Structures are given as structure tokens and as C-alpha cells.
PDB file of C-alpha atoms and ligand atoms in Angstrom:
ATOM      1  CA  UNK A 636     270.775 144.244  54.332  1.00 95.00           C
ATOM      2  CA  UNK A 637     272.532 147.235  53.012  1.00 96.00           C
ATOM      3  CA  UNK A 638     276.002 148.357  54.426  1.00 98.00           C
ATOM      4  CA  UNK A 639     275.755 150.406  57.285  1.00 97.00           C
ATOM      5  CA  UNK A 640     277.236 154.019  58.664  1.00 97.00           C
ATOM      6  CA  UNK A 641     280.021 153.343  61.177  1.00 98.00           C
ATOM      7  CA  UNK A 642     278.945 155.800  63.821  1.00 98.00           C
ATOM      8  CA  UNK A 643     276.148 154.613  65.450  1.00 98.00           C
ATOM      9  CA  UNK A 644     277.473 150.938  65.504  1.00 98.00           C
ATOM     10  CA  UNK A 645     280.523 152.071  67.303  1.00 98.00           C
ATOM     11  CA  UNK A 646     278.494 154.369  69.712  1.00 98.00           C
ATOM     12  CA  UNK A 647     276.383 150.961  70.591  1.00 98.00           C
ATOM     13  CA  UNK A 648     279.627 149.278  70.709  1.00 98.00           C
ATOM     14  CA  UNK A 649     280.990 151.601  73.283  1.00 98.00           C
ATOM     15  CA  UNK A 650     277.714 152.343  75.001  1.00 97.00           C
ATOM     16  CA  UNK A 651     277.513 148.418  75.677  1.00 98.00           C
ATOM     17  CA  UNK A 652     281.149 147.441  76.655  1.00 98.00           C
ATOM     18  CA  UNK A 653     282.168 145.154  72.820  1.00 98.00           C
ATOM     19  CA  UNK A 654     284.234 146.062  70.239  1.00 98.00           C
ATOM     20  CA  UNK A 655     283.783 145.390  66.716  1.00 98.00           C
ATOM     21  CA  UNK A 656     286.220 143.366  64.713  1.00 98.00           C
ATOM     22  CA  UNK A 657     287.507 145.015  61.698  1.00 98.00           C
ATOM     23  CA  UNK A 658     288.965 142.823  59.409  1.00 98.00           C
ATOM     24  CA  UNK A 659     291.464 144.259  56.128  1.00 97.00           C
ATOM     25  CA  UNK A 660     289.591 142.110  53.445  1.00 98.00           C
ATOM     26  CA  UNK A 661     291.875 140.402  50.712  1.00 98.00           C
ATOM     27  CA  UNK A 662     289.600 139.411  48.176  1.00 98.00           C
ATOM     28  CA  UNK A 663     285.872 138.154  47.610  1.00 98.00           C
ATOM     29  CA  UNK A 664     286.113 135.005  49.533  1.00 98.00           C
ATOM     30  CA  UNK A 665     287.563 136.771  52.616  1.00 98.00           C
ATOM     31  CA  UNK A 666     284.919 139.073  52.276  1.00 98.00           C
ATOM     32  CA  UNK A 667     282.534 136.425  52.407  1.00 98.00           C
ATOM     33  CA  UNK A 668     283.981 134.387  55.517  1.00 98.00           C
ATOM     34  CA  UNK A 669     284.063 137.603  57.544  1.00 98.00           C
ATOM     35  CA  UNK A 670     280.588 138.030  56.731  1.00 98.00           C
ATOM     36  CA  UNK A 671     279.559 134.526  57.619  1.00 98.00           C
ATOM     37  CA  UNK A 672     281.448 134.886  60.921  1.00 98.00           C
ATOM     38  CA  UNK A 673     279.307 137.477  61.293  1.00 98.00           C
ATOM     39  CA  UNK A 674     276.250 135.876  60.927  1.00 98.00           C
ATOM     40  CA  UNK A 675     276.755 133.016  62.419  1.00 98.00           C
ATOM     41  CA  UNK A 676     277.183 134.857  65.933  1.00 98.00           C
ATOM     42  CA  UNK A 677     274.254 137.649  64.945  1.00 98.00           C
ATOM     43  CA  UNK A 678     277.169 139.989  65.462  1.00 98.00           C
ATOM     44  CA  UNK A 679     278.083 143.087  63.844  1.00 98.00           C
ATOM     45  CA  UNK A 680     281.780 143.394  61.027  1.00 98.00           C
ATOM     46  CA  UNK A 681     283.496 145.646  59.703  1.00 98.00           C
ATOM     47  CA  UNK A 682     285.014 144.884  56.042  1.00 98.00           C
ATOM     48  CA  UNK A 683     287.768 147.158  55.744  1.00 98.00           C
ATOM     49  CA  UNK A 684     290.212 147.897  52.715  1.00 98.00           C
ATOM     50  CA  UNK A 685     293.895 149.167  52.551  1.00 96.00           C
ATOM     51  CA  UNK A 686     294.500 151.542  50.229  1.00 96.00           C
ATOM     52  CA  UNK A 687     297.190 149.194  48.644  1.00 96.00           C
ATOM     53  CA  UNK A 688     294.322 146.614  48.072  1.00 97.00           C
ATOM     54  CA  UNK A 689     291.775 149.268  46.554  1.00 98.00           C
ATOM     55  CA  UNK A 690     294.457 149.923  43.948  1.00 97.00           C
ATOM     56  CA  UNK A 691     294.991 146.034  43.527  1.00 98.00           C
ATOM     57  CA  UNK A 692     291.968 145.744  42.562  1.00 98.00           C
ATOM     58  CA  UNK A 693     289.144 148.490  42.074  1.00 97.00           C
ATOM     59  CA  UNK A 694     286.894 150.706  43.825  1.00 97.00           C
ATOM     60  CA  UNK A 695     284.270 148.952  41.789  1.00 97.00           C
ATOM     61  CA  UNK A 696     284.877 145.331  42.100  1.00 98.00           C
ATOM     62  CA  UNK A 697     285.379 145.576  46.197  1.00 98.00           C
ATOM     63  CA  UNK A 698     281.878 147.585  46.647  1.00 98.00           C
ATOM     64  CA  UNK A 699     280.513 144.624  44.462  1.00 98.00           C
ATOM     65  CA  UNK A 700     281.590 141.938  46.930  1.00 98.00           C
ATOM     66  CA  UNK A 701     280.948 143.153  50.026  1.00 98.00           C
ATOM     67  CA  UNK A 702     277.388 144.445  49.222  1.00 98.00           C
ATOM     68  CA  UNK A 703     276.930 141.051  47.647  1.00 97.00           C
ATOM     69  CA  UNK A 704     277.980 139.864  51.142  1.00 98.00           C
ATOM     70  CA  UNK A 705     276.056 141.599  53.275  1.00 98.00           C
ATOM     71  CA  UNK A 706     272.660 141.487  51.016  1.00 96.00           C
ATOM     72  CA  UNK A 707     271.912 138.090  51.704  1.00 89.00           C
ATOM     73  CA  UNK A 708     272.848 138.717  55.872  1.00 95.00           C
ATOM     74  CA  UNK A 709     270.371 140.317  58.297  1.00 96.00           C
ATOM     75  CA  UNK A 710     274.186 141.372  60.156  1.00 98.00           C
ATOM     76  CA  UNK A 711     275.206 144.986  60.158  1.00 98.00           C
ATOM     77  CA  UNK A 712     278.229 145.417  57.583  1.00 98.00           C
ATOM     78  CA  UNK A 713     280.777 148.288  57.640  1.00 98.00           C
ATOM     79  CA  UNK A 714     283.032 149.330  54.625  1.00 98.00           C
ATOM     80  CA  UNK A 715     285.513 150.967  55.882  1.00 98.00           C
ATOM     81  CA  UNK A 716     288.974 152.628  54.394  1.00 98.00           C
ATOM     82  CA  UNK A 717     291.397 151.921  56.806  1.00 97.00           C
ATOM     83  CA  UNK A 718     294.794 154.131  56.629  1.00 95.00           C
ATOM     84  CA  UNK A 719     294.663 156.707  54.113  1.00 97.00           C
ATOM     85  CA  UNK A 720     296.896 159.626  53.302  1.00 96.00           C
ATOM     86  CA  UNK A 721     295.227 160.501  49.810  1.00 97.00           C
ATOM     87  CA  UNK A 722     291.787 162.850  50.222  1.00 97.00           C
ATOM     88  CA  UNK A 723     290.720 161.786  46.555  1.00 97.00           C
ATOM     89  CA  UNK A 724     291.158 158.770  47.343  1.00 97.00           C
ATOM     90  CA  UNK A 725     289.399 159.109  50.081  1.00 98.00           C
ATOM     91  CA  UNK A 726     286.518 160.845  48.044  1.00 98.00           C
ATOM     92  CA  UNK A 727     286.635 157.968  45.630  1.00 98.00           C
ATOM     93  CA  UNK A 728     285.831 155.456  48.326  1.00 98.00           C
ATOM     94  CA  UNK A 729     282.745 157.492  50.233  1.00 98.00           C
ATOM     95  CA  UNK A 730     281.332 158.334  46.554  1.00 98.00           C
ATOM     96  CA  UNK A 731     281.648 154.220  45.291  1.00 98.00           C
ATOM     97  CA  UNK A 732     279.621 153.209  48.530  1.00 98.00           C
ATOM     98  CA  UNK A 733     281.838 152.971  51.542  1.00 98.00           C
ATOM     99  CA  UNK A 734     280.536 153.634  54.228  1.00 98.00           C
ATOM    100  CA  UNK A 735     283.429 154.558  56.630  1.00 98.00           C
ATOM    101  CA  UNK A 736     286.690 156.504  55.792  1.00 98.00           C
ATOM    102  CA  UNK A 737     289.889 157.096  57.131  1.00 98.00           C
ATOM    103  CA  UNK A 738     292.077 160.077  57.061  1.00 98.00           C
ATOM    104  CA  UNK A 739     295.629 159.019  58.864  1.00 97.00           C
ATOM    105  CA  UNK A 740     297.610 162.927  58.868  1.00 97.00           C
ATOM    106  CA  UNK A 741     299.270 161.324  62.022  1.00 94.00           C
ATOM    107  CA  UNK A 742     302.529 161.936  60.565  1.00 93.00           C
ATOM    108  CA  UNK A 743     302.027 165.850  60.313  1.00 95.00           C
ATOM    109  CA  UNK A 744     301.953 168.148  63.248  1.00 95.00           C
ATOM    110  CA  UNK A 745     299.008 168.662  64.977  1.00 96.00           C
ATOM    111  CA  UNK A 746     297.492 171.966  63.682  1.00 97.00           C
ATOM    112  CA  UNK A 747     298.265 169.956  60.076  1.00 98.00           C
ATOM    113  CA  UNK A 748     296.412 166.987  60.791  1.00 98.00           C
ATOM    114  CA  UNK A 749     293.818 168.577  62.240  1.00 98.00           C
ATOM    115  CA  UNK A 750     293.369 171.120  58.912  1.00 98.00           C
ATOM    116  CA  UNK A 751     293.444 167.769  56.809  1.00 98.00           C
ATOM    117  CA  UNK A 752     291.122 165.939  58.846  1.00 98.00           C
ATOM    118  CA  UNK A 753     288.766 168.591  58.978  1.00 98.00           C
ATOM    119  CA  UNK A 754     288.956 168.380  54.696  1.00 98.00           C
ATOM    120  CA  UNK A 755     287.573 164.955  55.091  1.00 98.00           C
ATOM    121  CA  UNK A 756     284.992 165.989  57.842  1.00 98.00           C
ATOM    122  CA  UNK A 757     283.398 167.801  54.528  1.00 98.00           C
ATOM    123  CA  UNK A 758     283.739 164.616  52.633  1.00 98.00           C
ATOM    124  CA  UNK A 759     282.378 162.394  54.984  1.00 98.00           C
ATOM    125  CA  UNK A 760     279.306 164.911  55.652  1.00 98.00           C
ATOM    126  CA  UNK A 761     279.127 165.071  51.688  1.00 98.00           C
ATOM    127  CA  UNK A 762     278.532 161.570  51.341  1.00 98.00           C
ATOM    128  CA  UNK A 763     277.079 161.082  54.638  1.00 97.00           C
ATOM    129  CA  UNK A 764     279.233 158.115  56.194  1.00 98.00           C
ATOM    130  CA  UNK A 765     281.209 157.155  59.004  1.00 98.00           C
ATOM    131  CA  UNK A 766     285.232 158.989  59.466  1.00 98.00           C
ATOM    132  CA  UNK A 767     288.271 157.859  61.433  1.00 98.00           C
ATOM    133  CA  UNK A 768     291.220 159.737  61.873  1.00 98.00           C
ATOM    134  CA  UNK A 769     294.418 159.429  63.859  1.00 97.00           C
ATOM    135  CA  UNK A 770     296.611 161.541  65.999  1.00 96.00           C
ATOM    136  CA  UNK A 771     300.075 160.083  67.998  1.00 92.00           C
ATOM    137  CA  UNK A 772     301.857 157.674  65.582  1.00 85.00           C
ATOM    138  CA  UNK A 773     301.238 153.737  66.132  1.00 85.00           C
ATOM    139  CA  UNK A 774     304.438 151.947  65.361  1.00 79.00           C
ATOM    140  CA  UNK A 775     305.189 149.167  63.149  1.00 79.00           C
ATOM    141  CA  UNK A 776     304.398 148.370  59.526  1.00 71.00           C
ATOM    142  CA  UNK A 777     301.277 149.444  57.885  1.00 71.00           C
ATOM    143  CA  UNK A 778     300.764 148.684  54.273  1.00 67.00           C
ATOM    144  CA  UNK A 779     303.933 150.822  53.212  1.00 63.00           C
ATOM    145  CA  UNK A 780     304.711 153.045  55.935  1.00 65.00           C
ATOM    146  CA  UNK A 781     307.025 152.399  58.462  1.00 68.00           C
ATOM    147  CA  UNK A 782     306.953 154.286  62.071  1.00 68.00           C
ATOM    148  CA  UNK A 783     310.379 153.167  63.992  1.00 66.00           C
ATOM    149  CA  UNK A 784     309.239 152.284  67.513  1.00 65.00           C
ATOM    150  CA  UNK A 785     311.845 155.352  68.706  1.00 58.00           C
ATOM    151  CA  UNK A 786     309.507 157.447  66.798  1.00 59.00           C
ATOM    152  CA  UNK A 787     305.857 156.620  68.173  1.00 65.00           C
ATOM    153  CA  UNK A 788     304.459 159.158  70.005  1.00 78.00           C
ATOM    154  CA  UNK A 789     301.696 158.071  72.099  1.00 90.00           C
ATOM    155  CA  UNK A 790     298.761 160.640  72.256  1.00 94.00           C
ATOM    156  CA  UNK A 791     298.266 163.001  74.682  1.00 95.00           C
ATOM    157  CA  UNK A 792     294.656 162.986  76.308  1.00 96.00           C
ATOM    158  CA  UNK A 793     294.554 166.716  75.773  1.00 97.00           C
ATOM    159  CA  UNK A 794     295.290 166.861  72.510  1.00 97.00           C
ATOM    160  CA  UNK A 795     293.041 164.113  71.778  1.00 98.00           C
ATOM    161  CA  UNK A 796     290.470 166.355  73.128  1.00 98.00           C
ATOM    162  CA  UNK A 797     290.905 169.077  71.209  1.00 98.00           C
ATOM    163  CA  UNK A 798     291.409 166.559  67.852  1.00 98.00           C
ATOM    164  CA  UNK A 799     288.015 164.835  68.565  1.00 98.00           C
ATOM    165  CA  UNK A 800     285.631 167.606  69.814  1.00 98.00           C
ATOM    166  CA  UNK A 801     286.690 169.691  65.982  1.00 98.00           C
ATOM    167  CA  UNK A 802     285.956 166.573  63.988  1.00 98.00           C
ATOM    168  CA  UNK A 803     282.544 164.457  65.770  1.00 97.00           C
ATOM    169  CA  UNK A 804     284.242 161.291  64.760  1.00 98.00           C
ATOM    170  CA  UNK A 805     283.644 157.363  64.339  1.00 98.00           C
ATOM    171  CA  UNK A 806     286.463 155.957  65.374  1.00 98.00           C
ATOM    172  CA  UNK A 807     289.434 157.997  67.047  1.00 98.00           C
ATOM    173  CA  UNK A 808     292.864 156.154  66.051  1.00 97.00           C
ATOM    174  CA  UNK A 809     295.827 157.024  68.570  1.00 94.00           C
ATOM    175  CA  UNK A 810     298.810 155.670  70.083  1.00 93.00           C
ATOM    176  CA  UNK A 811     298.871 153.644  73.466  1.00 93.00           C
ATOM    177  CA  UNK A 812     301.278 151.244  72.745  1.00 91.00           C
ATOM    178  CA  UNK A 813     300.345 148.635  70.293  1.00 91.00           C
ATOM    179  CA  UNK A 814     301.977 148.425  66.663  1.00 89.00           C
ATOM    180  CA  UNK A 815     301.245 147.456  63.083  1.00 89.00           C
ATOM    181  CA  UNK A 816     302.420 143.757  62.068  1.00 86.00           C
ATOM    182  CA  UNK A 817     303.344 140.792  64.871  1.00 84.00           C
ATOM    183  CA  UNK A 818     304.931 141.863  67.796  1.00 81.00           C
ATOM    184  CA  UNK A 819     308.339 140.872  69.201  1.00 78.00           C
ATOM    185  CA  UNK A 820     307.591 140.097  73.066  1.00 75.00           C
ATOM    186  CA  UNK A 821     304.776 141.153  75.280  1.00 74.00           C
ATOM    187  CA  UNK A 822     303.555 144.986  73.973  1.00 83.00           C
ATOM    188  CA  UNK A 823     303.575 147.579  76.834  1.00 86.00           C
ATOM    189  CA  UNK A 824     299.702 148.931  76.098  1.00 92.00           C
ATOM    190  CA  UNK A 825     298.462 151.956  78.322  1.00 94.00           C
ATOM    191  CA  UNK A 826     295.335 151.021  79.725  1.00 96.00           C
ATOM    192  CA  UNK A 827     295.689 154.480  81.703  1.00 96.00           C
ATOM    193  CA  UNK A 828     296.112 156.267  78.456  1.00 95.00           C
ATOM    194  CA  UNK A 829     293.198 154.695  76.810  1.00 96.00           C
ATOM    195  CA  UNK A 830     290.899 155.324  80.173  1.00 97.00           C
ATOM    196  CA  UNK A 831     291.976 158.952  80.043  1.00 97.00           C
ATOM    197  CA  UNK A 832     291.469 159.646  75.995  1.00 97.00           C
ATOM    198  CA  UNK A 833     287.914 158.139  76.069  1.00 98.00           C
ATOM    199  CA  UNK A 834     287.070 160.322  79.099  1.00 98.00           C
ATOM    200  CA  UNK A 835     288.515 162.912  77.618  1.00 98.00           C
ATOM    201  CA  UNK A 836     286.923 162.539  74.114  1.00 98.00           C
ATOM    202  CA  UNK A 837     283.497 160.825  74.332  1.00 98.00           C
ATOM    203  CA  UNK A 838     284.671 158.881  71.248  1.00 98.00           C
ATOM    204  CA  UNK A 839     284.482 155.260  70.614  1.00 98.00           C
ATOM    205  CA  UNK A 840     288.389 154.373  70.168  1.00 98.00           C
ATOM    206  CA  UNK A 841     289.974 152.179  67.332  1.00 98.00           C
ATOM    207  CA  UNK A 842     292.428 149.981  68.338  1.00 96.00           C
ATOM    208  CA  UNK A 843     295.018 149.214  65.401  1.00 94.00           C
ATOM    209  CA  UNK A 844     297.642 146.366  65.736  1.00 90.00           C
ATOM    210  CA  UNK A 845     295.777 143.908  67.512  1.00 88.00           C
ATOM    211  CA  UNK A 846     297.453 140.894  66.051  1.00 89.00           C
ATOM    212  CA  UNK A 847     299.486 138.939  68.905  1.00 89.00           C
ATOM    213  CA  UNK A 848     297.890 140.635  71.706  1.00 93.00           C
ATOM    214  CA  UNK A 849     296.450 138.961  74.685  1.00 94.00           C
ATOM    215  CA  UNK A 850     292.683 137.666  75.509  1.00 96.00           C
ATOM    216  CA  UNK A 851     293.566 140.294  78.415  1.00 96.00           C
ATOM    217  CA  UNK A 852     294.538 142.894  76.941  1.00 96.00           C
ATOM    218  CA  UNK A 853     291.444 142.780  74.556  1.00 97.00           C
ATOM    219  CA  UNK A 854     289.225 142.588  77.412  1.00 98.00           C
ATOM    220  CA  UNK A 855     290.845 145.649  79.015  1.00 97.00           C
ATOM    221  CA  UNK A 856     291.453 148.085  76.535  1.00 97.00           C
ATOM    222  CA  UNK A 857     287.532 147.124  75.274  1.00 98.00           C
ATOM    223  CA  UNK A 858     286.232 147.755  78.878  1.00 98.00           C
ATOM    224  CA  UNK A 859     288.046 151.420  78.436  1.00 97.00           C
ATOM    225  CA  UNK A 860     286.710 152.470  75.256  1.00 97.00           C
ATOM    226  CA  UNK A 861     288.149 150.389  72.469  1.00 98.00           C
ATOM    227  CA  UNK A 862     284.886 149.943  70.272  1.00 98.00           C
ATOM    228  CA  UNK A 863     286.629 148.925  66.710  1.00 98.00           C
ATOM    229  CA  UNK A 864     289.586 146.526  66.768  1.00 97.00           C
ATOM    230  CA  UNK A 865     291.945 145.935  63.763  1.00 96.00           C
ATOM    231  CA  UNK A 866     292.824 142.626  62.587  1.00 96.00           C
ATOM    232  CA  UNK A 867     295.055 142.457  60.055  1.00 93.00           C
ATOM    233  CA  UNK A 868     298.226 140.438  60.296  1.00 93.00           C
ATOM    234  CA  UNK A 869     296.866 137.836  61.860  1.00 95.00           C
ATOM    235  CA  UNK A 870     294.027 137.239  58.394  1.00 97.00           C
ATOM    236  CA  UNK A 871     297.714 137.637  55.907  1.00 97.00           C
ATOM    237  CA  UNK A 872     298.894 134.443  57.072  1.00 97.00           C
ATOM    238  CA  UNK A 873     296.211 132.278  57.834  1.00 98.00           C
ATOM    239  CA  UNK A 874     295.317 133.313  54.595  1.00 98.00           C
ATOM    240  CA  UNK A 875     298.547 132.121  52.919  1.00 98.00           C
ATOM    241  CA  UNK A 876     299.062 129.715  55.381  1.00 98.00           C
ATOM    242  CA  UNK A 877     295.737 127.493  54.627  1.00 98.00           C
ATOM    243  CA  UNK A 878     296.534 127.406  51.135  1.00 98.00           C
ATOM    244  CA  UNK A 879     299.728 125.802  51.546  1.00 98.00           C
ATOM    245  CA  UNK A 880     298.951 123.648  54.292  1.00 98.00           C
ATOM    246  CA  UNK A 881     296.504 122.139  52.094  1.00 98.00           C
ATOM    247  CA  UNK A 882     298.729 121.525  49.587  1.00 97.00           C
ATOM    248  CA  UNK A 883     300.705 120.169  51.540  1.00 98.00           C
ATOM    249  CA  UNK A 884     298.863 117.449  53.352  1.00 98.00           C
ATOM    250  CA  UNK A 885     296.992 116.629  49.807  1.00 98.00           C
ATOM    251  CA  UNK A 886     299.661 116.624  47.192  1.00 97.00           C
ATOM    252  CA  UNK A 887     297.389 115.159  44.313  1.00 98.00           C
ATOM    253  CA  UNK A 888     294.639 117.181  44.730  1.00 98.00           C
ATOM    254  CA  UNK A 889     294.419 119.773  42.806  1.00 97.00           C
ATOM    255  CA  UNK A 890     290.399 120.894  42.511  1.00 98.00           C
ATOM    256  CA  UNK A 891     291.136 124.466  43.297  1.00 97.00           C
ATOM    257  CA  UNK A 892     287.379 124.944  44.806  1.00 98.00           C
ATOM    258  CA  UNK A 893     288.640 122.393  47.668  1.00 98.00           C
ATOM    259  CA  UNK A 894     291.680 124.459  47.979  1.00 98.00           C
ATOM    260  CA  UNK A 895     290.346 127.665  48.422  1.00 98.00           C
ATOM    261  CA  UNK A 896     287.463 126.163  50.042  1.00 98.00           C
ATOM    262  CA  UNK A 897     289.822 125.020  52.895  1.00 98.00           C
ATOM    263  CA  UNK A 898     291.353 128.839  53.133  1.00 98.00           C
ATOM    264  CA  UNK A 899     287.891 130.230  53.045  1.00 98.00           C
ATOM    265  CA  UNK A 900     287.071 127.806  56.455  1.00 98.00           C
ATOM    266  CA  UNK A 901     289.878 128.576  58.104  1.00 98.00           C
ATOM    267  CA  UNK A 902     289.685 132.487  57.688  1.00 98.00           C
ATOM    268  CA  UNK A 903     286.187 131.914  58.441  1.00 98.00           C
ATOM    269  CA  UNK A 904     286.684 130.894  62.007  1.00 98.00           C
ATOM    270  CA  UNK A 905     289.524 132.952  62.611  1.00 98.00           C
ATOM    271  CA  UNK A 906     287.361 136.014  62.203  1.00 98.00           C
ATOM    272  CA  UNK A 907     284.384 133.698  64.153  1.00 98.00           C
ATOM    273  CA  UNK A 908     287.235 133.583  67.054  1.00 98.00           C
ATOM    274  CA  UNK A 909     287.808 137.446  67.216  1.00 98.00           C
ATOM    275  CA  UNK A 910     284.256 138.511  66.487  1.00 98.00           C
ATOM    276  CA  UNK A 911     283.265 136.061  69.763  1.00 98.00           C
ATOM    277  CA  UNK A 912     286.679 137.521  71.893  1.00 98.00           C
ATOM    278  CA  UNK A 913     285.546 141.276  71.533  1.00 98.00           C
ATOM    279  CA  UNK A 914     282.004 140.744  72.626  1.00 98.00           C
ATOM    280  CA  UNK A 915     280.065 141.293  69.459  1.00 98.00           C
ATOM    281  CA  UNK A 916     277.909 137.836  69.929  1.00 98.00           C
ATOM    282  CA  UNK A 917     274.406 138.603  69.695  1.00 98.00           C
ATOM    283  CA  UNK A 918     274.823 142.623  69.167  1.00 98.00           C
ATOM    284  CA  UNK A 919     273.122 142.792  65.577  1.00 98.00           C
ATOM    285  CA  UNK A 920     269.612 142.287  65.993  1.00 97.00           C
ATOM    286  CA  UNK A 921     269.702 144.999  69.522  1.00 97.00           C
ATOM    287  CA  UNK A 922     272.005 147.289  67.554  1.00 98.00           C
ATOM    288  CA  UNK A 923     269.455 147.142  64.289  1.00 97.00           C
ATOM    289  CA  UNK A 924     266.254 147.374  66.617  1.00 96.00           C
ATOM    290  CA  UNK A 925     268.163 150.447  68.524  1.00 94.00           C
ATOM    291  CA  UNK A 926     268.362 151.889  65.155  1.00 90.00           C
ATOM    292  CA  UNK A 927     264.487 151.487  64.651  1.00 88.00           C
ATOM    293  CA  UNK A 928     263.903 153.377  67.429  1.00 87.00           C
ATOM    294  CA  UNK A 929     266.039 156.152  66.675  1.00 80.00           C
ATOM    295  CA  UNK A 930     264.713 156.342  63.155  1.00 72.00           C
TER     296      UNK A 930
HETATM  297 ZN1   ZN B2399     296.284 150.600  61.693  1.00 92.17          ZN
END
């Protein structure tokens, strides 16, 4: 089926207590594994793309393999643009066929971010798809920007407020305590804060850096309003993990379709395993016949 608008799949999401798994593709067979996770659970993805990996490869080639992806599944399918400073960027992605952008201003103050966000509220009304933004600073490592744990600032419910009810979002992105990249020791998440931002807001809340975190803490922050979860580190080295091991364990073999084809298993049911975790098992077909009726 055609790639779907993030909104209303994140307002089921919420509505119905499961997160979907968004997944930073690497490449076509990636792309394809997260797909066929998908599938094979009738569950809903999101495919989404760095900016450094956009510029890796192309706007053009990425829309090519994910809508080759999801033409051939009856599964909803997200594109989404996670991370992005760049507004024409940004306005490359939603005019190429994403179908979900993000602005991250969450370095700027908040009048700032808001002004910028609001410049891709146009764009995303323009092209009529999904829009996440971000206010509070998650820490860690995120393609190439650093935030120093010193300098997070978790988000402040009444801020968030004000940030959400200007911009009729997606996915709201905001600090509670979880960080980019693996984490040393058990993260400190707010389950309070997240409670209070998704009263406060209405909006279905993304949760970034959820590499290394508990089956617990997935289940709680999802019961409080986390409808999009970010997987990330987690897909980097299984990815370049199965490779090797392969290698490794069959040192003469080298048909590279049974290489890759033992990477493209493995990333497979690592995305199977997180798509089952956050609850999104058996959500396509009443997300797609909710749709229907709304139509
Ligand atoms: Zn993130």
C-alpha cells in the first residue's frame, strides 16, 4: 500500500496504549527487514532517515526503496525525517514523498524554536504530511551533534503546552531522561514528566534513545503517552555485527547474497522483537479499517 501520514497512526497508537517502532533505515535491505517485521506481526513501522544518511545517499534512491517496500505489504509504512536542523532540507524530503518530518530547533531558545517550527508547520501543511518537533534537549550522540548530559534540559510540562497547542503536531520530541547512543548504567527516565506532558499536550509523544532501555521502562513510558519509539543504536551494530559474525564462523564463504542475507535475518528479527515489545502486533488492519471509517 502507499506510505502513510504519521498523524493519525500515532493518534491510534496513543488512543490504544502501543507505540510504534521507528527504525533509522541504513540502506535497501534494512528497509526491507523492517518492513517484513512489519508484516509478519500485521503491525504498523516507521522507516525513518537521518539527515546524514539522506546525504549518503539521495532523496531519490531512499523514496525508491521504501515505497518499493511497502507496495507489496498491506502494513501501514511511515517515512519519516528524524532530526533535522535544515528547513530545505526538510522541504526536500516532504516534496520527494516523505511522509513525516522533523524540525529539531531544540538547541535554540524557546520563542526561537517555536518561530522555526512554526516555518515547517507551513511545510508540512504544504505537502500535507506528518511533523515532529522537539523542545528540552535529549542528551547523547545523535548523528553529529553532541548534547553533554550537564546540558540536557528536560522539558517543562508548561512549556510543552504552549510548544504543542501552536504547532498540532505528530510526534512531540522532549526530554525525560533518556539519551542518544547506548547508555552507561540504568537511565533515570521521568515517568512523572512524561504523564504530565501528555496531559498537558494531547500529543502522542516520541521517545528518542530507546536503545538499552528496559522491557519496563518501555511498557511504562508507552502506557503514559509514548506512541513512536526510536531505535537506532541498537539496528548500527547488529547491522555491522551480523556481517562479521558471519564471516567469522564461515571463513570460505564468500557468496555475498548469503552474507548479507544473514544481516538482513538478523535485523529482521531485531525490529520483529521491538515491533512485538511496544504493542504494535495486530494494529494494522484496525488502524487501516479506522481510517475507512474516517474517510
Ligand atoms: Zn533522537
Amino acid at each position: 500500500m502507499p506510505l502513510v501520514n504519521m498523524k493519525p497512526l500515532l493518534r491510534d497508537a496513543m488512543d490504544n496504549g502501543y507505540a510504534v517502532a521507528a527504525f533509522n533505515l541504513v540502506d535497501y535491505g534494512t528497509t526491507r527487514a523492517m518492513v517484513e517485521a512489519a508484516e509478519s506481526l500485521n503491525a504498523p513501522v516507521i522507516c525513518q532517515t537521518s539527515a546524514k544518511t539522506i546525504k549518503y545517499w539521495s532523496h531519490k534512491e531512499i523514496v525508491s526503496w521504501v515505497r518499493t517496500a511497502a507496495e507489496d505489504s498491506a502494513v501501514p509504512v511511515v517515512l519519516h525525517l528524524d532530526h533535522c536542523k535544515d528547513l530545505e532540507m526538510i522541504e526536500e524530503c516532504a516534496k520527494a514523498g516523505w511522509t513525516s518530518i522533523m524540525i529539531d530547533a531544540s538547541e535554540y531558545p524557546f520563542e526561537e524554536n517555536l518561530e522555526m517550527s512554526k516555518r515547517v508547520r507551513d511545510i508540512a501543511d504544504r505537502y500535507g504530511v506528518g511533523m515532529e518537533a522537539e523542545l528540552g534537549q535529549i542528551m547523547g550522540v545523535e548523528d553529529d551533534m553532541v548534547v553533554a548530559e550537564s546540558a540536557s534540559v528536560l522539558t517543562d510540562p508548561e512549556d510543552a503546552r504552549k510548544f504543542c497547542d501552536a504547532l498540532d503536531l505528530a510526534a512531540f520530541a522532549c526530554a525525560v531522561g533518556t539519551a542518544h547512543g547506548f547508555y552507561r548504567g540504568e537511565p533515570v527516565v521521568d515517568f512523572d514528566r512524561i504523564e504530565a506532558i501528555n496531559k498537558a499536550t494531547g500529543t502522542p509523544m516520541a521517545l528518542h534513545g530507546g536503545t538499552g532501555l528496559s522491557d519496563e521502562t518501555f511498557a511504562k513510558a508507552i502506557a503514559r503517552g509514548s506512541a513512536k519509539v526510536n531505535i537506532s543504536t541498537n539496528l548500527k551494530h547488529v547491522f555491522v555485527e551480523s556481517f562479521v559474525d558471519y564471516h567469522r564462523k564461515n571463513p570460505d564463504d564468500f557468496e555475498p547474497l548469503r552474507v548479507i542475507d544473514a544481516q538482513y535475518k538478523a535485523c529482521r528479527d531485531l525490529f520483529a522483537g521491538f515491533i512485538e515489545k511496544f504493542g504494535g502486533k495486530g494494529r494494522a488492519e484496525p488502524f487501516l479499517a479506522s481510517l475507512k471509517e474516517t474517510a
